[in-house]
Coordinates of C-alpha atoms in Angstrom, one line a residue:
Chain A
M16 CA -60.3 34.8 -8.0
T17 CA -62.8 32.2 -9.1
S18 CA -64.3 29.8 -6.5
P19 CA -61.6 28.5 -4.3
I20 CA -60.4 24.8 -4.3
L21 CA -60.0 24.8 -0.6
D22 CA -62.0 26.8 1.9
V23 CA -61.2 26.5 5.5
K24 CA -63.0 28.5 8.2
N25 CA -62.3 28.6 11.9
L26 CA -60.2 25.4 12.0
H27 CA -59.3 24.1 15.5
I28 CA -57.0 21.2 16.2
R29 CA -56.3 19.6 19.5
Y30 CA -53.9 16.7 19.9
G31 CA -55.1 13.8 22.0
G32 CA -54.2 14.3 25.6
A33 CA -53.2 18.0 25.1
S34 CA -54.7 20.7 27.3
A35 CA -54.8 23.4 24.6
D36 CA -55.5 23.6 20.9
A37 CA -52.4 23.4 18.7
V38 CA -54.3 25.3 16.0
R39 CA -56.9 27.9 17.1
G40 CA -59.3 29.3 14.6
V41 CA -57.4 29.3 11.3
S42 CA -59.3 30.4 8.2
F43 CA -58.0 30.7 4.7
T44 CA -58.9 29.9 1.1
L45 CA -56.8 28.5 -1.7
G46 CA -57.3 29.0 -5.4
R47 CA -55.1 27.8 -8.2
E48 CA -52.3 29.7 -6.7
R49 CA -49.3 29.2 -4.5
L50 CA -50.0 30.0 -0.8
G51 CA -47.2 30.1 1.7
I52 CA -47.6 29.4 5.4
V53 CA -44.8 30.6 7.5
G54 CA -44.1 30.7 11.2
E55 CA -41.6 29.4 13.7
S56 CA -41.4 25.9 15.0
G57 CA -44.5 24.9 16.9
S58 CA -46.7 27.6 15.4
G59 CA -49.0 24.9 14.0
K60 CA -48.2 25.3 10.3
S61 CA -47.4 21.6 9.7
T62 CA -50.4 20.6 11.8
V63 CA -52.7 22.5 9.5
G64 CA -51.2 20.7 6.4
R65 CA -51.7 17.3 7.9
A66 CA -55.2 18.1 9.2
L67 CA -56.3 18.9 5.6
L68 CA -55.4 15.4 4.6
R69 CA -56.9 14.0 7.9
L70 CA -53.6 12.4 8.8
L71 CA -53.7 13.1 12.5
P72 CA -55.4 10.0 14.0
S73 CA -55.1 11.1 17.6
A74 CA -56.1 14.7 17.1
K75 CA -59.5 16.2 17.3
I76 CA -60.2 18.4 14.3
T77 CA -63.2 20.9 14.3
A78 CA -64.0 23.6 11.8
E79 CA -67.0 25.6 10.6
T80 CA -66.0 24.4 7.2
M81 CA -63.1 22.5 5.7
R82 CA -64.2 22.2 2.1
F83 CA -62.3 20.8 -0.9
E84 CA -64.2 22.0 -4.0
D85 CA -67.7 20.9 -3.0
I86 CA -66.6 18.1 -0.6
E87 CA -66.8 18.7 3.1
L88 CA -63.6 16.9 4.2
L89 CA -64.5 16.6 7.8
S90 CA -67.7 14.6 7.1
L91 CA -66.0 12.0 4.8
T92 CA -65.5 8.5 6.1
E93 CA -61.9 7.2 6.2
K94 CA -62.6 5.1 3.2
Q95 CA -63.8 8.1 1.2
M96 CA -60.8 9.9 2.4
L97 CA -58.5 7.3 0.8
G98 CA -59.9 8.3 -2.6
I99 CA -58.9 11.9 -1.9
R100 CA -55.4 11.3 -0.6
G101 CA -52.9 11.0 -3.3
R102 CA -55.5 11.4 -6.1
R103 CA -57.0 14.9 -5.4
M104 CA -54.8 16.2 -2.6
S105 CA -51.3 15.1 -1.8
M106 CA -48.3 16.2 0.3
I107 CA -44.6 16.5 -0.2
L108 CA -42.8 15.6 3.0
Q109 CA -39.6 17.1 4.3
D110 CA -36.7 14.7 4.2
P111 CA -36.5 12.0 1.5
K112 CA -34.0 10.1 3.7
F113 CA -37.0 9.3 6.0
S114 CA -40.0 9.7 3.8
L115 CA -39.1 7.0 1.3
N116 CA -39.4 3.4 2.3
P117 CA -35.8 2.2 2.6
I118 CA -36.2 -1.3 1.4
R119 CA -38.4 -0.8 -1.7
K120 CA -37.3 0.2 -5.1
V121 CA -37.8 3.8 -6.1
G122 CA -39.8 2.9 -9.2
D123 CA -42.1 0.6 -7.3
Q124 CA -42.8 3.3 -4.7
V125 CA -43.6 6.0 -7.4
A126 CA -45.8 3.7 -9.4
E127 CA -47.7 2.6 -6.3
T128 CA -49.5 6.0 -6.3
Y129 CA -50.8 5.4 -9.8
L130 CA -51.7 1.7 -9.2
R131 CA -53.6 2.7 -6.1
H132 CA -55.9 5.2 -7.9
F133 CA -56.2 3.9 -11.5
K134 CA -57.2 0.6 -12.9
C135 CA -54.2 -0.4 -14.9
S136 CA -51.4 -3.0 -15.2
R137 CA -48.2 -2.9 -13.3
K138 CA -46.4 -2.3 -16.5
E139 CA -48.6 0.7 -17.4
A140 CA -48.1 2.2 -13.9
G141 CA -44.3 1.7 -14.3
E142 CA -44.3 3.6 -17.6
K143 CA -46.3 6.4 -16.0
A144 CA -43.7 6.5 -13.2
I145 CA -40.8 6.7 -15.6
A146 CA -42.5 9.5 -17.6
M147 CA -43.1 11.4 -14.3
L148 CA -39.5 10.9 -13.2
E149 CA -38.5 12.4 -16.5
A150 CA -40.7 15.3 -15.8
V151 CA -38.9 16.1 -12.6
K152 CA -35.7 16.1 -14.6
I153 CA -34.2 12.8 -13.6
R154 CA -31.8 11.6 -16.2
D155 CA -31.9 7.9 -16.9
P156 CA -35.2 7.2 -15.0
E157 CA -35.1 3.5 -15.9
R158 CA -32.0 3.1 -13.9
V159 CA -33.2 5.2 -11.0
C160 CA -36.4 3.1 -10.8
E161 CA -34.3 0.0 -10.1
Q162 CA -32.4 1.8 -7.3
Y163 CA -33.1 1.9 -3.6
P164 CA -33.6 5.2 -1.7
H165 CA -30.2 5.0 0.0
E166 CA -28.5 4.8 -3.5
I167 CA -29.8 8.2 -4.6
S168 CA -28.9 11.7 -3.4
G169 CA -31.1 13.9 -1.3
G170 CA -31.9 16.3 -4.2
M171 CA -32.9 13.3 -6.4
G172 CA -34.8 11.8 -3.5
Q173 CA -36.9 14.9 -3.2
R174 CA -37.6 15.0 -6.9
V175 CA -38.7 11.3 -6.6
M176 CA -41.0 12.5 -3.8
I177 CA -42.4 15.2 -6.1
A178 CA -42.9 12.7 -8.9
M179 CA -44.7 10.3 -6.5
M180 CA -47.1 13.0 -5.2
L181 CA -47.9 14.6 -8.6
L182 CA -48.3 11.3 -10.5
A183 CA -52.0 11.0 -10.0
D184 CA -52.5 14.6 -11.0
P185 CA -53.9 16.1 -7.8
D186 CA -55.6 19.5 -7.5
V187 CA -53.9 20.5 -4.3
V188 CA -50.4 19.8 -3.2
I189 CA -49.2 20.6 0.3
A190 CA -45.4 20.9 0.5
D191 CA -44.2 20.6 4.1
E192 CA -40.8 22.2 4.2
P193 CA -39.9 20.5 0.9
T194 CA -36.3 21.8 0.8
S195 CA -35.2 22.3 4.3
A196 CA -33.3 18.9 4.3
L197 CA -31.5 19.7 1.1
D198 CA -28.2 21.3 0.4
V199 CA -28.4 25.0 -0.6
T200 CA -27.1 24.2 -4.0
V201 CA -29.8 21.8 -5.0
R202 CA -32.6 23.6 -3.2
L203 CA -33.3 26.1 -6.0
Q204 CA -33.2 23.4 -8.6
V205 CA -35.8 21.3 -6.8
L206 CA -38.0 24.3 -6.1
N207 CA -37.9 25.4 -9.8
I208 CA -39.0 21.9 -10.8
L209 CA -41.9 21.9 -8.3
D210 CA -42.8 25.5 -9.3
S211 CA -43.0 24.8 -13.0
L212 CA -45.0 21.6 -12.6
V213 CA -47.5 23.3 -10.3
R214 CA -48.0 26.2 -12.7
D215 CA -48.3 24.0 -15.8
R216 CA -50.9 21.7 -14.2
G217 CA -52.8 24.5 -12.5
I218 CA -52.3 22.9 -9.1
G219 CA -53.1 24.8 -5.9
L220 CA -49.9 24.7 -3.8
I221 CA -49.6 25.2 -0.1
M222 CA -46.0 25.8 0.8
I223 CA -45.2 25.3 4.5
S224 CA -41.9 26.8 5.4
H225 CA -40.0 28.9 7.9
D226 CA -37.9 30.4 5.1
L227 CA -39.2 33.9 4.4
N228 CA -37.2 34.4 1.3
L229 CA -38.3 31.1 -0.2
V230 CA -41.9 32.0 0.4
R231 CA -41.4 35.5 -1.0
N232 CA -40.0 34.1 -4.2
F233 CA -42.2 31.1 -4.8
C234 CA -45.6 32.1 -3.5
D235 CA -48.4 34.4 -4.4
R236 CA -49.8 34.9 -1.0
V237 CA -48.4 34.3 2.5
L238 CA -50.1 33.5 5.8
I239 CA -48.1 34.2 8.9
M240 CA -48.8 31.9 11.8
Y241 CA -48.0 32.4 15.4
A242 CA -49.0 30.1 18.3
G243 CA -51.7 28.4 16.3
R244 CA -53.3 31.5 14.8
V245 CA -52.9 33.4 11.5
V246 CA -51.6 36.8 12.6
E247 CA -51.3 38.3 9.1
T248 CA -52.1 37.5 5.5
L249 CA -50.2 39.3 2.7
A250 CA -49.4 39.2 -0.9
A251 CA -45.9 37.8 -1.2
R252 CA -44.5 40.8 -2.9
D253 CA -45.8 43.0 -0.1
L254 CA -44.0 41.0 2.6
D255 CA -41.7 43.9 3.3
K256 CA -44.7 46.1 4.0
A257 CA -46.0 43.8 6.8
Q258 CA -47.9 45.5 9.5
H259 CA -47.9 43.0 12.3
P260 CA -45.0 43.4 14.8
Y261 CA -44.5 39.6 14.7
T262 CA -44.0 39.5 11.0
R263 CA -41.7 42.6 11.2
G264 CA -39.8 40.8 13.9
L265 CA -39.3 37.7 11.8
L266 CA -38.1 39.9 8.9
A267 CA -35.7 41.8 11.1
A268 CA -34.2 38.6 12.5
Q269 CA -32.9 37.6 9.1
P270 CA -29.3 37.9 8.2
R271 CA -28.4 39.7 4.9
I272 CA -25.4 39.1 2.8
G273 CA -23.4 42.4 2.8
G274 CA -25.6 43.7 5.6
A275 CA -24.3 45.2 8.8
R276 CA -22.3 42.9 11.1
A277 CA -24.2 44.0 14.1
P278 CA -26.0 41.3 16.1
L279 CA -29.4 40.3 14.6
A280 CA -32.6 41.5 16.2
V281 CA -34.1 39.0 18.7
L282 CA -37.7 38.0 18.1
D283 CA -40.0 39.6 20.6
R284 CA -43.1 37.6 21.5
R285 CA -45.9 39.5 23.1
P286 CA -48.6 37.7 25.1
E287 CA -51.4 39.8 23.6
W288 CA -50.8 38.3 20.1
L289 CA -51.9 35.0 21.5
E290 CA -55.5 36.3 21.7
E291 CA -55.5 38.5 18.6
V292 CA -57.7 37.5 15.7
S293 CA -56.5 37.5 12.1
R294 CA -57.2 40.7 10.2
Chain B
M2 CA -16.7 -5.9 -10.2
S3 CA -15.7 -4.0 -7.1
K4 CA -19.0 -4.9 -5.6
R5 CA -18.3 -8.6 -6.1
R6 CA -14.9 -8.3 -4.6
L7 CA -16.4 -6.6 -1.6
S8 CA -18.9 -9.4 -1.0
L9 CA -16.1 -12.0 -1.4
Q10 CA -14.1 -10.1 1.2
G11 CA -17.2 -10.2 3.4
A12 CA -17.5 -13.9 2.9
T13 CA -13.9 -14.7 3.8
G14 CA -14.2 -12.4 6.8
Q15 CA -17.3 -14.2 7.9
I16 CA -15.6 -17.6 7.5
G17 CA -12.7 -16.4 9.6
T18 CA -15.1 -15.2 12.3
I19 CA -16.9 -18.6 12.3
L20 CA -13.6 -20.4 12.7
V21 CA -12.5 -18.3 15.6
T22 CA -15.9 -18.7 17.2
L23 CA -15.7 -22.5 16.8
L24 CA -12.3 -22.6 18.3
G25 CA -13.5 -20.5 21.3
L26 CA -16.5 -22.9 21.6
L27 CA -14.2 -25.9 21.6
I28 CA -12.0 -24.4 24.3
L29 CA -15.1 -23.6 26.4
T30 CA -16.5 -27.2 25.9
F31 CA -13.1 -28.6 27.0
I32 CA -13.0 -26.5 30.1
I33 CA -16.6 -27.4 31.0
G34 CA -15.6 -31.1 30.5
R35 CA -12.6 -30.8 32.9
M36 CA -14.4 -28.7 35.4
M37 CA -17.4 -31.0 35.8
P38 CA -17.5 -32.4 39.3
A39 CA -17.5 -35.9 38.0
D40 CA -14.6 -38.4 37.9
P41 CA -14.6 -39.8 34.4
V42 CA -12.2 -42.6 35.4
R43 CA -14.5 -43.7 38.2
A44 CA -17.4 -43.6 35.8
I45 CA -15.6 -46.2 33.7
V46 CA -14.0 -48.5 36.2
G47 CA -16.7 -48.5 38.8
E48 CA -16.6 -48.2 42.5
D49 CA -14.8 -51.5 43.3
A50 CA -11.8 -51.2 40.9
T51 CA -8.3 -51.6 42.2
R52 CA -5.9 -48.8 42.4
E53 CA -3.9 -50.2 39.5
T54 CA -6.8 -50.5 37.2
Y55 CA -7.8 -46.9 38.1
E56 CA -4.4 -45.5 37.3
Q57 CA -4.2 -47.5 34.1
V58 CA -7.4 -46.0 32.8
F59 CA -6.4 -42.6 34.2
R60 CA -3.3 -42.8 31.9
S61 CA -5.1 -44.2 28.9
L62 CA -7.5 -41.3 29.0
G63 CA -4.4 -39.0 28.9
L64 CA -5.4 -37.3 32.1
D65 CA -1.8 -37.4 33.4
R66 CA -0.7 -35.0 30.6
P67 CA -0.7 -31.2 31.0
L68 CA -4.0 -29.6 30.3
W69 CA -3.0 -27.9 27.0
E70 CA -1.7 -31.2 25.7
Q71 CA -5.0 -32.8 26.6
F72 CA -6.8 -30.0 24.7
F73 CA -4.8 -30.7 21.5
Y74 CA -5.7 -34.4 21.8
Y75 CA -9.3 -33.4 22.2
L76 CA -9.1 -31.0 19.2
G77 CA -7.6 -33.7 17.1
D78 CA -10.3 -36.1 18.0
V79 CA -13.1 -33.7 17.3
L80 CA -11.6 -32.7 13.9
T81 CA -11.4 -36.4 12.9
G82 CA -15.0 -36.8 13.9
D83 CA -14.3 -38.8 17.0
F84 CA -16.4 -37.6 19.9
G85 CA -15.8 -40.6 22.1
T86 CA -18.0 -43.2 23.5
S87 CA -20.8 -42.7 25.9
I88 CA -20.3 -44.5 29.2
R89 CA -24.0 -44.8 29.8
T90 CA -25.0 -46.4 26.5
G91 CA -21.7 -47.8 25.4
Q92 CA -22.2 -46.4 21.9
P93 CA -20.3 -43.6 20.1
V94 CA -21.8 -40.4 21.3
I95 CA -22.4 -39.1 17.9
Q96 CA -24.5 -42.1 17.1
D97 CA -26.6 -41.5 20.2
I98 CA -27.1 -37.9 19.3
L99 CA -28.1 -38.7 15.7
H100 CA -30.7 -40.9 17.2
V101 CA -32.2 -38.4 19.6
M102 CA -31.9 -35.2 17.6
P103 CA -34.6 -35.9 15.0
A104 CA -37.2 -36.2 17.8
T105 CA -36.2 -32.8 19.1
I106 CA -36.0 -31.2 15.6
E107 CA -39.5 -32.5 14.9
L108 CA -40.8 -31.0 18.1
A109 CA -38.9 -27.7 17.9
T110 CA -39.9 -27.2 14.2
F111 CA -43.6 -27.6 14.9
A112 CA -43.3 -25.5 18.0
I113 CA -41.6 -22.6 16.1
L114 CA -44.1 -22.8 13.3
I115 CA -46.9 -22.4 15.9
G116 CA -44.9 -19.8 17.8
A117 CA -44.2 -17.6 14.9
G118 CA -47.5 -18.2 13.2
L119 CA -49.2 -17.0 16.4
G120 CA -46.7 -14.5 17.6
V121 CA -46.1 -12.4 14.5
P122 CA -49.7 -11.6 13.6
M123 CA -50.5 -11.0 17.3
G124 CA -47.6 -8.6 17.6
V125 CA -48.7 -6.7 14.5
I126 CA -52.3 -6.5 15.7
A127 CA -51.1 -5.2 19.1
A128 CA -48.9 -2.6 17.5
V129 CA -51.5 -1.4 15.1
N130 CA -54.1 -1.1 17.9
K131 CA -51.7 0.3 20.5
D132 CA -53.4 1.0 23.8
R133 CA -56.7 -0.2 22.6
W134 CA -58.4 -3.5 23.6
P135 CA -56.7 -5.8 21.1
D136 CA -53.4 -4.6 22.4
H137 CA -54.4 -5.3 25.9
V138 CA -55.7 -8.8 25.1
V139 CA -52.5 -9.7 23.2
R140 CA -50.4 -8.4 26.0
V141 CA -52.2 -10.4 28.7
L142 CA -52.0 -13.6 26.5
S143 CA -48.3 -13.2 26.0
L144 CA -47.8 -12.4 29.7
F145 CA -49.5 -15.8 30.4
G146 CA -47.3 -17.5 27.9
H147 CA -44.2 -16.0 29.5
S148 CA -45.0 -16.6 33.1
M149 CA -46.7 -20.0 33.3
P150 CA -44.1 -22.7 34.1
I151 CA -44.2 -25.0 31.1
F152 CA -43.9 -28.3 33.1
W153 CA -47.0 -27.3 35.0
T154 CA -49.1 -26.3 31.9
G155 CA -47.7 -29.5 30.3
M156 CA -49.1 -31.6 33.2
I157 CA -52.4 -29.8 33.4
A158 CA -52.8 -30.1 29.6
L159 CA -52.1 -33.8 29.7
I160 CA -54.6 -34.4 32.5
V161 CA -57.3 -32.4 30.8
L162 CA -56.8 -33.0 27.1
Y163 CA -55.5 -36.5 27.2
A164 CA -56.6 -38.2 30.4
K165 CA -60.1 -36.6 30.7
L166 CA -61.1 -35.6 27.2
D167 CA -58.9 -37.9 25.2
L168 CA -58.5 -35.3 22.4
V169 CA -54.7 -35.8 21.9
G170 CA -52.1 -38.5 22.3
G171 CA -50.4 -38.9 25.7
S172 CA -46.7 -39.1 26.3
G173 CA -44.1 -40.5 23.9
R174 CA -43.8 -39.9 20.2
M175 CA -46.6 -42.4 19.3
D176 CA -49.0 -44.9 20.8
Q177 CA -47.2 -47.8 22.5
F178 CA -48.9 -50.2 20.1
Y179 CA -47.0 -48.7 17.1
I180 CA -43.5 -48.6 18.5
G181 CA -41.0 -50.5 16.3
L182 CA -43.5 -50.8 13.5
V183 CA -41.8 -48.3 11.3
P184 CA -38.2 -48.8 10.3
E185 CA -36.0 -45.8 11.3
T186 CA -34.6 -44.3 8.0
T187 CA -34.4 -40.6 8.7
G188 CA -35.3 -40.7 12.4
F189 CA -38.0 -38.2 11.7
L190 CA -41.1 -40.2 12.7
L191 CA -43.5 -38.2 10.5
I192 CA -41.3 -38.7 7.4
D193 CA -40.4 -42.3 8.2
S194 CA -44.1 -43.3 8.7
L195 CA -45.0 -41.7 5.4
L196 CA -42.1 -43.4 3.6
A197 CA -43.3 -46.7 5.0
G198 CA -46.9 -45.9 4.0
E199 CA -48.1 -46.4 7.6
M200 CA -50.8 -43.7 7.8
D201 CA -51.9 -45.0 11.2
V202 CA -48.5 -44.4 12.7
F203 CA -48.3 -41.0 11.0
W204 CA -51.6 -39.8 12.6
S205 CA -50.6 -41.3 15.9
A206 CA -47.3 -39.3 15.7
V207 CA -49.1 -36.1 14.8
N208 CA -51.5 -36.7 17.7
H209 CA -48.7 -37.0 20.1
L210 CA -46.7 -34.1 18.7
I211 CA -49.5 -31.6 18.7
L212 CA -49.8 -30.9 22.4
P213 CA -46.1 -30.5 23.4
A214 CA -45.5 -28.5 20.2
S215 CA -48.4 -26.2 20.9
L216 CA -47.3 -25.6 24.5
L217 CA -43.7 -24.9 23.4
G218 CA -45.1 -22.8 20.6
Y219 CA -47.3 -20.8 22.8
S220 CA -44.5 -20.1 25.2
S221 CA -42.1 -18.9 22.5
S222 CA -44.9 -16.9 20.8
A223 CA -44.9 -14.8 24.0
Y224 CA -41.4 -13.6 23.2
I225 CA -42.0 -13.3 19.5
T226 CA -45.2 -11.3 20.0
R227 CA -43.5 -8.8 22.3
M228 CA -40.6 -8.3 19.9
T229 CA -42.9 -8.0 16.8
R230 CA -45.0 -5.4 18.6
S231 CA -42.0 -3.3 19.5
F232 CA -40.4 -3.6 16.0
M233 CA -43.7 -2.7 14.4
L234 CA -44.3 0.3 16.6
D235 CA -40.9 1.5 15.7
Q236 CA -41.7 1.3 12.0
L237 CA -45.2 2.8 12.3
G238 CA -43.7 6.0 13.7
Q239 CA -41.5 6.5 10.7
E240 CA -42.1 9.2 8.1
Y241 CA -42.4 6.8 5.2
I242 CA -45.6 5.5 6.7
T243 CA -47.0 9.0 6.4
T244 CA -45.9 9.0 2.8
A245 CA -47.7 5.7 2.2
R246 CA -50.9 7.2 3.7
V247 CA -50.6 10.4 1.8
K248 CA -50.6 8.3 -1.4
G249 CA -54.0 7.0 -0.4
L250 CA -53.0 3.5 0.7
S251 CA -55.4 1.9 3.2
K252 CA -54.3 1.0 6.7
H253 CA -54.0 -2.6 5.7
Q254 CA -51.8 -1.8 2.7
T255 CA -49.7 0.6 4.7
I256 CA -49.1 -2.0 7.4
W257 CA -48.2 -5.0 5.3
R258 CA -46.6 -3.5 2.2
H259 CA -44.6 -0.8 4.0
A260 CA -44.1 -1.4 7.7
F261 CA -44.0 -5.1 7.8
V262 CA -41.5 -5.6 5.0
N263 CA -39.2 -3.4 7.1
I264 CA -39.3 -5.7 10.1
R265 CA -38.7 -9.0 8.3
V266 CA -35.0 -8.9 9.0
Q267 CA -35.3 -8.4 12.7
L268 CA -38.1 -11.0 12.9
V269 CA -36.0 -13.6 11.2
T270 CA -33.2 -13.0 13.7
I271 CA -35.4 -13.4 16.8
V272 CA -37.3 -16.4 15.4
A273 CA -34.0 -18.1 14.6
L274 CA -32.8 -17.5 18.1
A275 CA -36.1 -18.8 19.5
Y276 CA -35.8 -21.8 17.3
G277 CA -32.2 -22.3 18.6
S278 CA -33.3 -22.4 22.2
L279 CA -36.0 -24.9 21.3
L280 CA -33.5 -27.1 19.7
E281 CA -31.1 -26.9 22.5
G282 CA -33.6 -28.9 24.4
A283 CA -37.0 -28.3 25.8
V284 CA -35.8 -30.3 28.8
L285 CA -38.9 -29.8 30.9
I286 CA -41.4 -30.5 28.2
E287 CA -39.4 -33.6 27.0
T288 CA -39.5 -34.9 30.6
V289 CA -43.2 -34.3 31.1
F290 CA -44.1 -35.9 27.8
A291 CA -41.4 -38.6 28.0
W292 CA -40.1 -37.3 24.6
P293 CA -36.9 -39.2 23.8
G294 CA -35.1 -36.1 22.5
F295 CA -31.9 -34.1 22.9
G296 CA -32.9 -32.3 26.1
Q297 CA -33.5 -35.6 27.9
Y298 CA -30.3 -37.1 26.6
L299 CA -28.3 -34.1 27.7
T300 CA -29.8 -34.0 31.2
S301 CA -29.6 -37.7 31.9
N302 CA -25.9 -37.7 30.9
L303 CA -25.2 -34.6 32.9
I304 CA -26.6 -36.3 36.0
I305 CA -24.4 -39.3 35.8
G306 CA -21.4 -37.4 34.6
D307 CA -21.0 -38.9 31.2
M308 CA -18.3 -36.4 30.1
N309 CA -17.9 -37.3 26.4
A310 CA -21.7 -37.1 25.9
V311 CA -22.1 -33.8 27.8
M312 CA -19.1 -32.1 26.0
T313 CA -20.5 -33.1 22.6
C314 CA -24.0 -31.9 23.5
V315 CA -22.6 -28.5 24.5
L316 CA -20.6 -28.4 21.3
I317 CA -23.7 -29.1 19.3
V318 CA -25.7 -26.4 21.0
G319 CA -23.0 -24.0 20.2
V320 CA -22.8 -25.1 16.5
I321 CA -26.6 -24.7 16.2
F322 CA -26.4 -21.1 17.4
I323 CA -23.5 -20.3 15.1
A324 CA -25.4 -21.8 12.2
L325 CA -28.6 -19.9 13.0
N326 CA -26.7 -16.7 13.3
L327 CA -25.1 -17.3 10.0
L328 CA -28.5 -18.0 8.5
S329 CA -29.9 -14.8 9.8
D330 CA -26.9 -12.9 8.4
V331 CA -27.6 -14.4 5.0
L332 CA -31.3 -13.5 5.2
Y333 CA -30.3 -10.0 6.3
R334 CA -28.5 -9.5 3.0
L335 CA -31.4 -10.9 1.1
F336 CA -34.1 -8.7 2.7
D337 CA -32.2 -5.5 3.3
P338 CA -30.8 -3.8 0.2
R339 CA -28.7 -1.4 2.4
T340 CA -26.5 -4.3 3.6
R341 CA -25.6 -5.5 0.1

């Protein structure tokens, strides 16, 4: 791997007023690859994603280093950070029903990303938005631009979200449970669109998910998080050869089509994992 | 096509609702009129009238008929625009009200402009800085606005700003000197004086309006601030705000272009209601400032039991609120694409 786009060492995050860290000493690097972060609810995976964009105003973020290319993210001012967000690093949020502004037209919202980061006319930004909507396989993008979020389907909404976040051609995209609010039938379609765009543009993707199969199929490497720590890092194709009992437990708790009808294994959480350091 | 039919259906439905509300309002007004502990006959004939005169008037007012029959007479009168004559002034009630209403509208309009102009930004600032010092300052200010009795602040303000410092005009709508100088065309003094080209009168009127309007405005800004703050907090917690920030929008852009546009509808509704209660009569402030408006008219008639006048006033207050509700419904459709 050439020099990483993102380099995070010993990241700690504590929410304001909390008595313990939500994320405790997470380290990883990201190249032009697709990195999955999995874990159960509350394991801190979304918190890591938001901390990278410095979107947690009330939280205290500390790290040995949190570097994006040669920029130390933690030492940037908020104003400098505005130039990074959307332009160099962006994030796809979970549910388009909530993540799109309900009373602004779709086209406006997509074009806003471009207008924010490039000196151009409204018309130019609108054209960029239409081209990007075409790239996420929306038929008739001119019509969709004039629609409001409640008039489009969830799958289309998430494609709009992808278009919005890739419009300014960022280097890193964090996808925070990008398909968990979608119907199973459109899930794959949306993921394939995201996947091909990310590969074509050489974007580093962080896919935050609790869906092991999704991560296995769409990522190169996987971090497994438990209670604010990374317990295991694996190549996605080696997921079945996971060593850590927690990862094995997660895998065993999955139902399988055509598998035995016996009750699924219950995840066993051992206190000693809380203090373990990532290998 | 089907969309248009739908909105047409909505419109007819709305008209139906309004008619039913109006009928209910008329019934209520009628009942209030009949329940008032005042004898309308005595108010007309006076204390010394003979029994015959009393009964003659009693019959001529239709008070010997059954109540439901009386109601239909009342309904007929109202529908033909006859609201009766005021006993106190001897003039048709509607004429009296047309005379006092502009003074109140002038006062209330300036008050709501001040109230919303102050309350909305303060509410936004408080929400954005939740639990930090600007929020505390705003909350204390609005608590004051809420809890200080307006007749008291009115009097103190008059003593300090008018009597001692002579910064503003005193009571009434203009200086004594100018009364009767400007012909009453619209009834709105600010407009009339401009029409007549009397700038002195205009400035005198502004000078007299500014203090009561500011006090009323401050007191309604308390409510508007609190509501704006809570609407805004609600929106700032939404996920689309995160989206806006991920795009790289500044705090300012996120607040005004994304969160604020989403509270316009709710804001319009509460500002309209605040305006309504100002129109209904700022009785206390009108009394303190000797402002010849609707509130004063209503209370003075209430005290002497001028039934026709009181019933009409109640009716007008009801109509104002129905109209404001209708207005905010229309604006709802304008501002929120989901309701179209």
